[in-house]
């Protein structure tokens, strides 16, 4: 491994690395704007220039390969003078609007200005002013804040291959823009907001919602498809305000799809189910959660007592956490050892959407066609539990002999949009139905017992992605008042003491779940929530 000396400290680098990459890996801070590890290296911003022994001029550290024995100075007087000059140049036209800019608090320009900037501007002429521009369904461009790093342009050319953005003009008239009639609406477009080192590209949904330093975050996994994109849920005072990518070199690298980015909207939806209900004299009437749960258990036990084993089912949603599916499967089999386990609907678009770098054909990102996060995990749980089982397709085909005997069951939804078609399958129209869901739909209207549930962002658990990778996620917020986390409900059903704990259940489930652990040092952990059923 080549070794280089940076500011007097010897560090190990990888073959073919650039100086900046080696410094980043070693935790040596070198200012950088245009460099991003997932994009090509134009070396255009010039703030990363460093002094190399034996080289007369400063060199761009992001574009200069290391040599064994190289001696680099990132804080020499020449290097610092350059950093200060670049900062002064960049700030000539940059508005002083940090107090109203969403990026404040996570802005590289702000940070480096603090380190290298001048406290007073020497520029006396008028700054260039550009109005805010609407460049896509989710994105505004504040062009006068742009420092022309071109990360956004390169992203649309090298990652999505859609090339909606370009640099218009030259010199001080240079500006990022979209081509006429081609808004920035590709399915990964939101990533340009994360890439922009300043507040030039902003998320319309997050605009003026929160100051970023108020946000806390927990590691989570995308709920929108079986890809298992790693994310952070960012929240404040019980409300999720945005979703950001969490780097995972094996799955999503630095990017997430826009569907993932805006998945928190279903969690914050106004029409979330909040009131437990049970059917009385033909109508659904509000009741306490404890009473509704007792009615659910009683109803199912009465069916088994009168109809014998194999007369009830549990429909396990592919949005359930593995731990929840395991607990419900066990609970239903306590009531009826022959209960049928059914894997709930697994919607798919038929094929994956693949993004490629047009320069070399390399696949840069894939949006999976299977639009639920945990069909693989629930299948694995069902195998572990054994006994009678079916898929939702079996239910629709209605040819399994076991289906004819069913007189009632427990149905879990949790989908982020309406999952029940208006022409509801016959299966859902008959028998005693306990429905656990987060949003209203035709089935929640027809339930005999309705139990408002928690969305994925409100509970701990794990999901298995299409490739068999089991990944844990944490709760960011509590479920709405009146709704209960499924794990706590199943603990009560099984007569277990205490609160649901995903890690404990994973141990109980054995391999491969027992080996699944939370990412090291998550940014914050939610406090356990006391739930009285
Ligand atoms: S809009 Fe942001 S990402 Fe794009 S060139 Fe300007 S500063 Fe860079
Ligand atoms: S980060 Fe090296 S020139 Fe921009």
Coordinates of C-alpha atoms and ligand atoms in Angstrom, one line a residue:
X1 CA 0.0 0.0 0.0
X2 CA 1.4 3.4 -0.9
X3 CA 2.1 5.8 1.9
X4 CA 2.0 9.6 1.7
X5 CA 2.8 12.3 4.2
X6 CA 0.1 14.9 4.7
X7 CA 0.9 17.9 6.9
X8 CA 3.6 15.9 8.6
X9 CA 1.4 12.8 9.2
X10 CA 2.1 9.6 7.3
X11 CA -1.1 7.9 6.0
X12 CA -1.7 4.8 4.0
X13 CA -3.6 5.2 0.7
X14 CA -5.0 2.9 -1.8
X15 CA -3.5 2.4 -5.2
X16 CA -4.7 4.9 -7.8
X17 CA -6.4 7.1 -5.2
X18 CA -6.3 10.8 -5.5
X19 CA -4.7 12.9 -2.7
X20 CA -8.2 14.2 -1.7
X21 CA -9.6 10.7 -1.5
X22 CA -6.7 9.5 0.7
X23 CA -7.2 12.6 3.0
X24 CA -10.9 12.0 3.2
X25 CA -10.4 8.4 4.2
X26 CA -7.8 9.4 6.8
X27 CA -10.1 12.1 8.2
X28 CA -7.8 15.0 7.2
X29 CA -10.1 17.9 6.3
X30 CA -9.4 19.5 2.9
X31 CA -12.1 21.9 1.6
X32 CA -13.9 20.6 -1.4
X33 CA -17.0 21.5 -3.5
X34 CA -17.0 20.0 -6.9
X35 CA -15.6 16.6 -5.8
X36 CA -18.1 13.8 -5.0
X37 CA -17.1 10.2 -4.7
X38 CA -20.0 9.1 -6.9
X39 CA -19.3 11.4 -9.8
X40 CA -16.5 12.3 -12.3
X41 CA -13.8 14.7 -11.2
X42 CA -13.7 18.0 -13.1
X43 CA -11.5 19.8 -10.6
X44 CA -13.3 23.0 -11.4
X45 CA -13.9 24.7 -8.0
X46 CA -10.2 24.9 -7.1
X47 CA -10.7 25.1 -3.4
X48 CA -9.0 21.8 -2.8
X49 CA -5.6 22.9 -4.1
X50 CA -2.6 21.7 -2.1
X51 CA 1.1 22.0 -2.1
X52 CA 3.1 18.9 -3.1
X53 CA 6.9 18.8 -2.4
X54 CA 8.9 19.1 -5.6
X55 CA 6.0 20.5 -7.6
X56 CA 6.3 24.3 -8.3
X57 CA 2.5 25.0 -8.6
X58 CA -0.4 24.1 -6.3
X59 CA -2.2 21.0 -7.6
X60 CA -5.9 20.1 -7.3
X61 CA -5.9 17.4 -4.7
X62 CA -9.1 15.8 -6.0
X63 CA -7.5 15.2 -9.4
X64 CA -3.9 14.4 -8.5
X65 CA -3.0 10.7 -8.1
X66 CA -0.9 9.8 -5.1
X67 CA 2.6 8.5 -5.4
X68 CA 4.4 6.4 -2.8
X69 CA 6.4 8.8 -0.6
X70 CA 4.6 11.9 -1.7
X71 CA 4.8 14.8 0.7
X72 CA 1.6 17.0 0.8
X73 CA 0.8 20.3 2.6
X74 CA -2.8 21.2 2.9
X75 CA -2.3 24.0 5.3
X76 CA 0.8 25.7 4.0
X77 CA 0.6 29.5 3.5
X78 CA 0.2 29.0 -0.3
X79 CA -2.6 26.5 0.1
X80 CA -4.5 28.6 2.6
X81 CA -4.0 31.8 0.5
X82 CA -5.6 29.9 -2.4
X83 CA -8.5 28.7 -0.2
X84 CA -9.2 32.3 0.9
X85 CA -9.0 33.6 -2.6
X86 CA -11.5 31.0 -3.9
X87 CA -13.8 31.8 -1.0
X88 CA -13.7 35.5 -1.8
X89 CA -14.4 34.9 -5.4
X90 CA -17.3 32.5 -4.7
X91 CA -18.8 35.0 -2.3
X92 CA -18.7 37.9 -4.7
X93 CA -22.1 37.2 -6.0
X94 CA -23.5 35.0 -3.3
X95 CA -26.4 36.5 -1.5
X96 CA -26.1 37.0 2.3
X97 CA -29.4 35.2 2.9
X98 CA -28.3 32.4 5.3
X99 CA -31.1 33.4 7.8
X100 CA -33.8 32.4 5.2
X101 CA -31.9 29.7 3.4
X102 CA -32.9 26.0 4.0
X103 CA -29.3 24.9 3.6
X104 CA -28.0 27.0 6.5
X105 CA -26.5 24.7 9.1
X106 CA -25.5 22.1 6.5
X107 CA -23.9 24.4 3.9
X108 CA -20.3 23.9 2.8
X109 CA -20.1 27.5 1.7
X110 CA -21.2 28.7 5.2
X111 CA -18.7 26.3 6.9
X112 CA -15.7 27.2 4.7
X113 CA -16.6 30.9 4.9
X114 CA -16.3 30.6 8.7
X115 CA -12.9 29.0 8.3
X116 CA -11.4 30.9 5.3
X117 CA -13.8 33.7 4.5
X118 CA -13.3 37.5 5.0
X119 CA -15.6 39.2 7.5
X120 CA -16.1 42.0 5.0
X121 CA -16.6 42.0 1.3
X122 CA -14.4 44.1 -0.9
X123 CA -16.9 43.9 -3.8
X124 CA -18.7 47.3 -4.2
X125 CA -20.7 46.7 -7.4
X126 CA -24.2 45.2 -7.4
X127 CA -24.4 41.4 -7.0
X128 CA -26.0 39.4 -9.8
X129 CA -29.6 38.6 -8.7
X130 CA -31.6 35.7 -10.1
X131 CA -35.2 34.9 -9.3
X132 CA -36.0 31.5 -7.9
X133 CA -36.8 29.0 -10.7
X134 CA -39.2 26.1 -10.6
X135 CA -37.2 23.4 -12.4
X136 CA -39.2 20.2 -11.5
X137 CA -42.1 18.8 -9.5
X138 CA -40.0 18.7 -6.3
X139 CA -37.2 21.1 -6.9
X140 CA -36.5 24.9 -6.9
X141 CA -33.3 26.4 -8.2
X142 CA -32.1 29.5 -6.4
X143 CA -29.5 30.3 -9.1
X144 CA -27.8 33.3 -7.3
X145 CA -26.7 30.9 -4.5
X146 CA -25.1 28.5 -7.0
X147 CA -21.3 28.1 -6.9
X148 CA -21.1 26.3 -10.3
X149 CA -19.7 23.1 -8.9
X150 CA -21.7 21.2 -11.5
X151 CA -22.3 18.2 -9.3
X152 CA -26.1 18.4 -10.2
X153 CA -25.3 18.5 -14.0
X154 CA -22.9 15.5 -13.7
X155 CA -25.5 13.6 -11.7
X156 CA -28.1 13.9 -14.4
X157 CA -25.5 12.9 -17.0
X158 CA -23.6 10.2 -15.2
X159 CA -26.1 8.6 -12.8
X160 CA -29.6 9.0 -14.3
X161 CA -28.4 9.4 -17.9
X162 CA -31.3 11.9 -18.4
X163 CA -29.2 15.1 -18.8
X164 CA -32.0 17.6 -17.9
X165 CA -29.5 20.1 -16.4
X166 CA -26.8 22.1 -18.2
X167 CA -24.6 25.1 -17.7
X168 CA -25.9 28.1 -19.6
X169 CA -23.7 31.0 -20.4
X170 CA -20.1 31.7 -19.4
X171 CA -18.2 33.8 -16.9
X172 CA -20.2 35.7 -14.4
X173 CA -23.3 35.0 -16.6
X174 CA -22.9 31.3 -16.1
X175 CA -26.0 29.6 -14.7
X176 CA -27.5 26.1 -14.2
X177 CA -30.7 25.6 -16.1
X178 CA -33.0 23.0 -17.6
X179 CA -33.5 22.5 -21.3
X180 CA -36.8 24.0 -22.5
X181 CA -39.7 21.7 -21.9
X182 CA -37.6 19.1 -20.1
X183 CA -38.1 19.7 -16.3
X184 CA -36.0 17.8 -13.8
X185 CA -38.5 15.1 -13.1
X186 CA -36.6 11.8 -13.4
X187 CA -37.2 9.3 -10.6
X188 CA -33.9 10.0 -8.8
X189 CA -34.1 13.8 -9.2
X190 CA -34.3 14.6 -5.5
X191 CA -30.6 13.5 -5.1
X192 CA -29.5 16.8 -6.7
X193 CA -30.7 18.5 -3.6
X194 CA -28.5 16.4 -1.4
X195 CA -25.6 16.9 -3.8
X196 CA -25.8 20.6 -4.0
X197 CA -23.2 21.9 -1.4
X198 CA -25.0 25.2 -1.0
X199 CA -28.7 26.2 -1.0
X200 CA -29.1 26.5 -4.7
X201 CA -31.2 23.4 -5.3
X202 CA -33.9 23.0 -2.7
X203 CA -36.7 20.4 -2.0
X204 CA -40.1 22.1 -2.4
X205 CA -41.6 19.8 0.3
X206 CA -39.0 20.8 2.9
X207 CA -38.8 24.5 2.0
X208 CA -39.1 26.6 5.1
X209 CA -40.4 23.7 7.2
X210 CA -37.6 23.3 9.7
X211 CA -34.1 24.6 10.6
X212 CA -31.8 21.6 10.0
X213 CA -30.1 21.9 13.4
X214 CA -33.4 21.1 15.1
X215 CA -33.7 17.7 13.3
X216 CA -32.8 14.4 14.8
X217 CA -32.4 11.3 12.8
X218 CA -32.6 7.5 13.0
X219 CA -31.4 4.9 10.5
X220 CA -34.1 3.2 8.5
X221 CA -34.9 1.3 5.3
X222 CA -37.0 2.4 2.3
X223 CA -40.6 1.0 2.5
X224 CA -41.5 1.6 -1.2
X225 CA -39.9 -1.4 -2.9
X226 CA -37.9 -4.5 -2.3
X227 CA -34.5 -2.8 -3.0
X228 CA -33.8 -2.0 0.6
X229 CA -32.4 1.5 0.1
X230 CA -30.7 2.7 3.3
X231 CA -32.1 6.0 4.6
X232 CA -32.2 8.4 7.5
X233 CA -35.6 9.5 8.9
X234 CA -35.2 13.1 10.0
X235 CA -37.8 14.3 12.5
X236 CA -38.5 16.9 15.2
X237 CA -41.2 16.9 17.9
X238 CA -42.9 13.7 16.6
X239 CA -43.1 14.8 12.9
X240 CA -40.9 13.4 10.1
X241 CA -39.8 16.3 7.9
X242 CA -37.6 14.6 5.4
X243 CA -35.8 11.4 4.3
X244 CA -32.1 11.4 3.3
X245 CA -30.0 8.7 1.8
X246 CA -27.7 6.6 4.1
X247 CA -24.6 5.4 2.3
X248 CA -24.5 1.7 1.6
X249 CA -22.0 0.6 -1.0
X250 CA -23.8 -2.8 -1.5
X251 CA -27.3 -1.4 -2.1
X252 CA -28.0 2.2 -2.9
X253 CA -24.5 3.9 -2.6
X254 CA -25.3 7.6 -2.1
X255 CA -28.7 7.8 -3.8
X256 CA -32.4 7.1 -3.2
X257 CA -35.4 7.2 -5.4
X258 CA -37.9 10.0 -5.1
X259 CA -40.6 7.5 -4.1
X260 CA -38.4 6.7 -1.1
X261 CA -37.6 10.3 -0.4
X262 CA -41.3 11.2 -0.1
X263 CA -42.5 8.0 1.6
X264 CA -42.9 9.9 4.9
X265 CA -46.0 11.7 3.6
X266 CA -48.2 8.6 4.2
X267 CA -46.9 8.6 7.8
X268 CA -47.9 12.2 8.3
X269 CA -51.2 11.8 6.4
X270 CA -54.2 13.5 8.0
X271 CA -56.5 10.5 7.5
X272 CA -54.4 8.0 9.5
X273 CA -56.6 5.5 11.4
X274 CA -56.7 6.5 15.0
X275 CA -59.8 5.0 16.6
X276 CA -60.2 1.3 17.4
X277 CA -63.7 0.0 16.4
X278 CA -65.8 -3.2 16.7
X279 CA -68.9 -4.2 14.9
X280 CA -72.1 -3.9 17.0
X281 CA -75.6 -4.5 15.7
X282 CA -74.2 -4.4 12.2
X283 CA -72.3 -1.1 12.5
X284 CA -68.7 -0.3 13.3
X285 CA -68.6 1.6 16.6
X286 CA -65.6 3.2 18.3
X287 CA -64.3 1.5 21.4
X288 CA -61.1 1.3 23.4
X289 CA -58.1 -0.5 21.9
X290 CA -58.2 -3.0 24.8
X291 CA -61.8 -3.8 24.2
X292 CA -61.3 -4.1 20.4
X293 CA -58.4 -6.5 20.9
X294 CA -60.4 -8.6 23.4
X295 CA -63.3 -8.7 20.8
X296 CA -60.8 -9.8 18.1
X297 CA -59.4 -12.6 20.2
X298 CA -62.9 -13.8 21.4
X299 CA -64.3 -13.8 17.9
X300 CA -61.4 -15.9 16.5
X301 CA -61.5 -18.3 19.5
X302 CA -65.3 -18.8 19.1
X303 CA -64.8 -19.7 15.4
X304 CA -62.2 -22.4 16.2
X305 CA -64.3 -23.7 19.1
X306 CA -67.3 -24.2 16.8
X307 CA -65.6 -25.0 13.5
X308 CA -62.5 -26.9 14.6
X309 CA -58.8 -26.5 13.6
X310 CA -58.0 -24.9 10.3
X311 CA -61.0 -22.5 10.4
X312 CA -59.1 -19.2 10.8
X313 CA -56.2 -17.4 9.0
X314 CA -53.7 -14.6 9.4
X315 CA -52.8 -12.5 6.3
X316 CA -49.3 -11.3 6.9
X317 CA -48.5 -8.1 5.1
X318 CA -45.2 -7.8 3.1
X319 CA -44.8 -4.4 4.9
X320 CA -44.7 -6.1 8.3
X321 CA -41.4 -6.3 10.1
X322 CA -40.1 -9.8 10.3
X323 CA -40.4 -9.7 14.0
X324 CA -44.1 -8.8 13.8
X325 CA -44.9 -11.4 11.2
X326 CA -43.2 -14.0 13.5
X327 CA -45.2 -12.9 16.5
X328 CA -48.6 -12.8 14.7
X329 CA -47.9 -16.2 13.1
X330 CA -47.2 -17.6 16.6
X331 CA -50.2 -15.9 18.2
X332 CA -52.7 -17.1 15.5
X333 CA -51.3 -20.7 15.8
X334 CA -51.9 -20.5 19.6
X335 CA -55.6 -19.9 18.9
X336 CA -55.7 -22.4 16.1
X337 CA -52.7 -24.8 15.5
X338 CA -53.9 -25.4 12.0
X339 CA -54.5 -21.7 11.1
X340 CA -53.6 -20.8 7.5
X341 CA -50.8 -18.3 7.0
X342 CA -51.3 -16.1 3.9
X343 CA -48.7 -13.8 2.4
X344 CA -50.6 -10.6 1.6
X345 CA -50.7 -8.8 -1.8
X346 CA -47.3 -8.2 -3.3
X347 CA -47.8 -5.5 -6.0
X348 CA -45.3 -5.3 -8.8
X349 CA -44.8 -3.1 -11.9
X350 CA -43.5 -6.2 -13.7
X351 CA -39.9 -5.0 -14.2
X352 CA -37.1 -3.1 -12.5
X353 CA -36.2 0.4 -13.7
X354 CA -32.5 0.4 -14.4
X355 CA -30.4 3.6 -14.6
X356 CA -27.1 3.5 -16.5
X357 CA -24.1 5.8 -17.0
X358 CA -24.3 6.5 -20.8
X359 CA -20.5 6.9 -20.9
X360 CA -19.8 3.2 -20.2
X361 CA -23.2 1.4 -19.8
X362 CA -22.5 0.7 -16.1
X363 CA -25.6 0.3 -14.0
X364 CA -25.8 3.2 -11.5
X365 CA -29.1 2.5 -9.7
X366 CA -32.0 0.1 -9.9
X367 CA -35.6 0.8 -8.7
X368 CA -37.1 -2.6 -8.0
X369 CA -40.4 -3.6 -9.6
X370 CA -41.7 -5.3 -6.5
X371 CA -43.4 -2.5 -4.6
X372 CA -43.2 -3.8 -1.1
X373 CA -40.2 -4.0 1.2
X374 CA -40.4 -7.4 2.9
X375 CA -42.1 -10.1 0.8
X376 CA -38.9 -12.1 1.0
X377 CA -38.8 -11.8 4.8
X378 CA -42.4 -12.7 5.4
X379 CA -41.9 -15.8 3.1
X380 CA -38.9 -16.8 5.2
X381 CA -40.9 -16.4 8.4
X382 CA -43.8 -18.4 7.0
X383 CA -41.3 -21.2 6.2
X384 CA -39.9 -21.1 9.7
X385 CA -43.4 -21.3 11.2
X386 CA -44.4 -24.2 8.9
X387 CA -48.0 -25.5 8.8
X388 CA -50.7 -24.6 6.3
X389 CA -49.8 -21.6 4.1
X390 CA -50.9 -19.8 0.9
X391 CA -50.1 -16.8 -1.2
X392 CA -52.5 -14.0 -2.1
X393 CA -52.7 -15.4 -5.6
X394 CA -53.9 -18.7 -4.2
X395 CA -56.6 -16.8 -2.4
X396 CA -57.7 -15.0 -5.6
X397 CA -57.7 -18.3 -7.6
X398 CA -59.8 -19.8 -4.8
X399 CA -58.7 -23.3 -5.5
X400 CA -57.0 -24.4 -2.3
X401 CA -59.2 -26.8 -0.3
X402 CA -58.1 -25.1 3.0
X403 CA -59.7 -21.9 1.9
X404 CA -63.2 -23.4 1.9
X405 CA -63.0 -24.1 5.6
X406 CA -62.0 -20.5 6.7
X407 CA -64.6 -18.6 8.7
X408 CA -62.5 -15.7 9.8
X409 CA -59.0 -14.2 10.3
X410 CA -56.6 -11.5 11.0
X411 CA -55.6 -9.2 8.1
X412 CA -52.7 -6.8 8.3
X413 CA -52.3 -4.0 5.8
X414 CA -49.8 -1.2 6.5
X415 CA -49.5 -0.3 2.8
X416 CA -48.6 3.4 2.2
X417 CA -51.5 3.9 -0.3
X418 CA -54.9 2.3 -0.8
X419 CA -54.2 -1.4 -1.4
X420 CA -57.8 -2.7 -1.7
X421 CA -59.4 -2.3 -5.1
X422 CA -63.0 -1.1 -5.1
X423 CA -64.0 -4.5 -6.6
X424 CA -62.8 -6.2 -3.5
X425 CA -61.9 -9.9 -3.8
X426 CA -64.7 -12.2 -2.5
X427 CA -62.4 -13.6 0.1
X428 CA -62.5 -10.3 2.0
X429 CA -66.3 -10.0 1.9
X430 CA -67.2 -13.0 4.1
X431 CA -66.4 -14.3 7.6
X432 CA -65.2 -12.5 10.8
X433 CA -62.4 -10.0 9.9
X434 CA -60.0 -8.4 12.3
X435 CA -58.2 -5.6 10.3
X436 CA -55.0 -3.9 11.4
X437 CA -54.1 -1.0 9.1
X438 CA -52.8 2.6 9.0
X439 CA -55.0 4.2 6.3
X440 CA -58.8 3.9 5.6
X441 CA -59.9 1.7 2.7
X442 CA -62.8 -0.5 1.7
X443 CA -61.7 -3.3 3.9
X444 CA -61.3 -1.1 7.1
X445 CA -65.0 -0.1 6.4
X446 CA -66.0 -3.8 6.4
X447 CA -64.0 -5.0 9.4
X448 CA -65.6 -6.7 12.3
X449 CA -62.8 -5.4 14.5
X450 CA -60.6 -2.5 13.4
X451 CA -57.2 -2.0 15.1
X452 CA -55.3 1.2 14.0
X453 CA -51.6 0.3 13.5
X454 CA -48.2 1.9 13.3
X455 CA -46.5 2.9 10.0
X456 CA -42.9 1.6 9.4
X457 CA -41.4 4.8 10.6
X458 CA -43.1 4.4 14.0
X459 CA -41.7 1.1 15.0
X460 CA -38.5 -1.0 15.2
X461 CA -37.9 -4.1 13.1
X462 CA -36.1 -5.6 10.2
X463 CA -36.9 -6.3 6.5
X464 CA -35.3 -8.6 4.0
X465 CA -34.6 -7.1 0.6
X466 CA -34.9 -8.9 -2.8
X467 CA -31.3 -10.1 -2.5
X468 CA -31.7 -11.7 0.9
X469 CA -30.1 -8.9 2.9
X470 CA -31.9 -8.5 6.3
X471 CA -31.6 -4.9 7.5
X472 CA -32.9 -3.4 10.8
X473 CA -34.7 -0.1 11.1
X474 CA -35.6 2.1 14.0
X475 CA -38.7 4.1 15.0
X476 CA -38.4 7.9 14.5
X477 CA -41.8 8.9 16.0
X478 CA -44.6 7.4 18.0
X479 CA -47.8 6.2 16.2
X480 CA -50.8 8.6 16.3
X481 CA -52.8 8.7 19.6
X482 CA -55.2 5.7 19.4
X483 CA -53.0 3.6 17.1
X484 CA -50.7 0.9 18.5
X485 CA -47.5 -0.7 17.3
X486 CA -48.2 -4.2 16.0
X487 CA -45.4 -5.7 18.1
X488 CA -47.1 -4.5 21.3
X489 CA -50.4 -5.8 20.2
X490 CA -49.0 -9.3 19.5
X491 CA -47.2 -9.3 22.9
X492 CA -50.6 -8.7 24.5
X493 CA -52.2 -11.4 22.4
X494 CA -49.5 -13.9 23.4
X495 CA -49.8 -12.8 27.1
X496 CA -46.1 -11.7 27.2
X497 CA -45.0 -9.2 29.8
X498 CA -43.3 -5.9 28.9
X499 CA -42.9 -4.1 25.6
X500 CA -42.1 -5.4 22.2
X501 CA -38.4 -5.4 21.6
X502 CA -37.3 -6.2 18.0
X503 CA -33.8 -7.3 19.0
X504 CA -35.1 -9.8 21.6
X505 CA -37.5 -11.3 19.0
X506 CA -34.7 -11.6 16.5
X507 CA -32.8 -13.7 19.0
X508 CA -35.9 -15.8 19.5
X509 CA -36.3 -16.3 15.8
X510 CA -32.8 -17.8 15.4
X511 CA -30.6 -17.5 12.3
X512 CA -30.3 -15.6 10.1
X513 CA -32.3 -13.0 12.1
X514 CA -30.3 -13.3 15.3
X515 CA -27.2 -12.1 13.6
X516 CA -28.9 -8.8 12.4
X517 CA -27.8 -5.8 14.4
X518 CA -28.4 -2.1 14.2
X519 CA -25.8 0.0 12.4
X520 CA -23.1 1.0 14.8
X521 CA -23.7 4.1 16.7
X522 CA -27.0 5.3 15.2
X523 CA -27.4 9.1 15.5
X524 CA -30.1 8.8 18.1
X525 CA -32.3 6.1 19.6
X526 CA -36.0 6.6 20.3
X527 CA -37.1 6.2 23.9
X528 CA -39.3 3.2 24.6
X529 CA -42.9 4.2 24.6
X530 CA -45.2 3.0 27.3
X531 CA -48.3 1.4 25.7
X532 CA -51.3 0.5 27.7
X533 CA -53.6 -1.9 25.8
Ligands
LIG1 S1 -26.9 24.2 -8.3 FE1 -25.7 23.4 -6.6 S2 -25.0 21.4 -7.3 FE2 -25.7 22.5 -9.1 S3 -23.8 23.6 -9.8 FE3 -24.9 25.0 -8.5 S4 -23.9 24.7 -6.5 FE4 -23.4 22.9 -7.7
LIG2 S1 -12.8 19.7 -5.1 FE1 -10.9 19.8 -6.2 S2 -11.2 21.3 -7.6 FE2 -13.1 21.2 -6.6

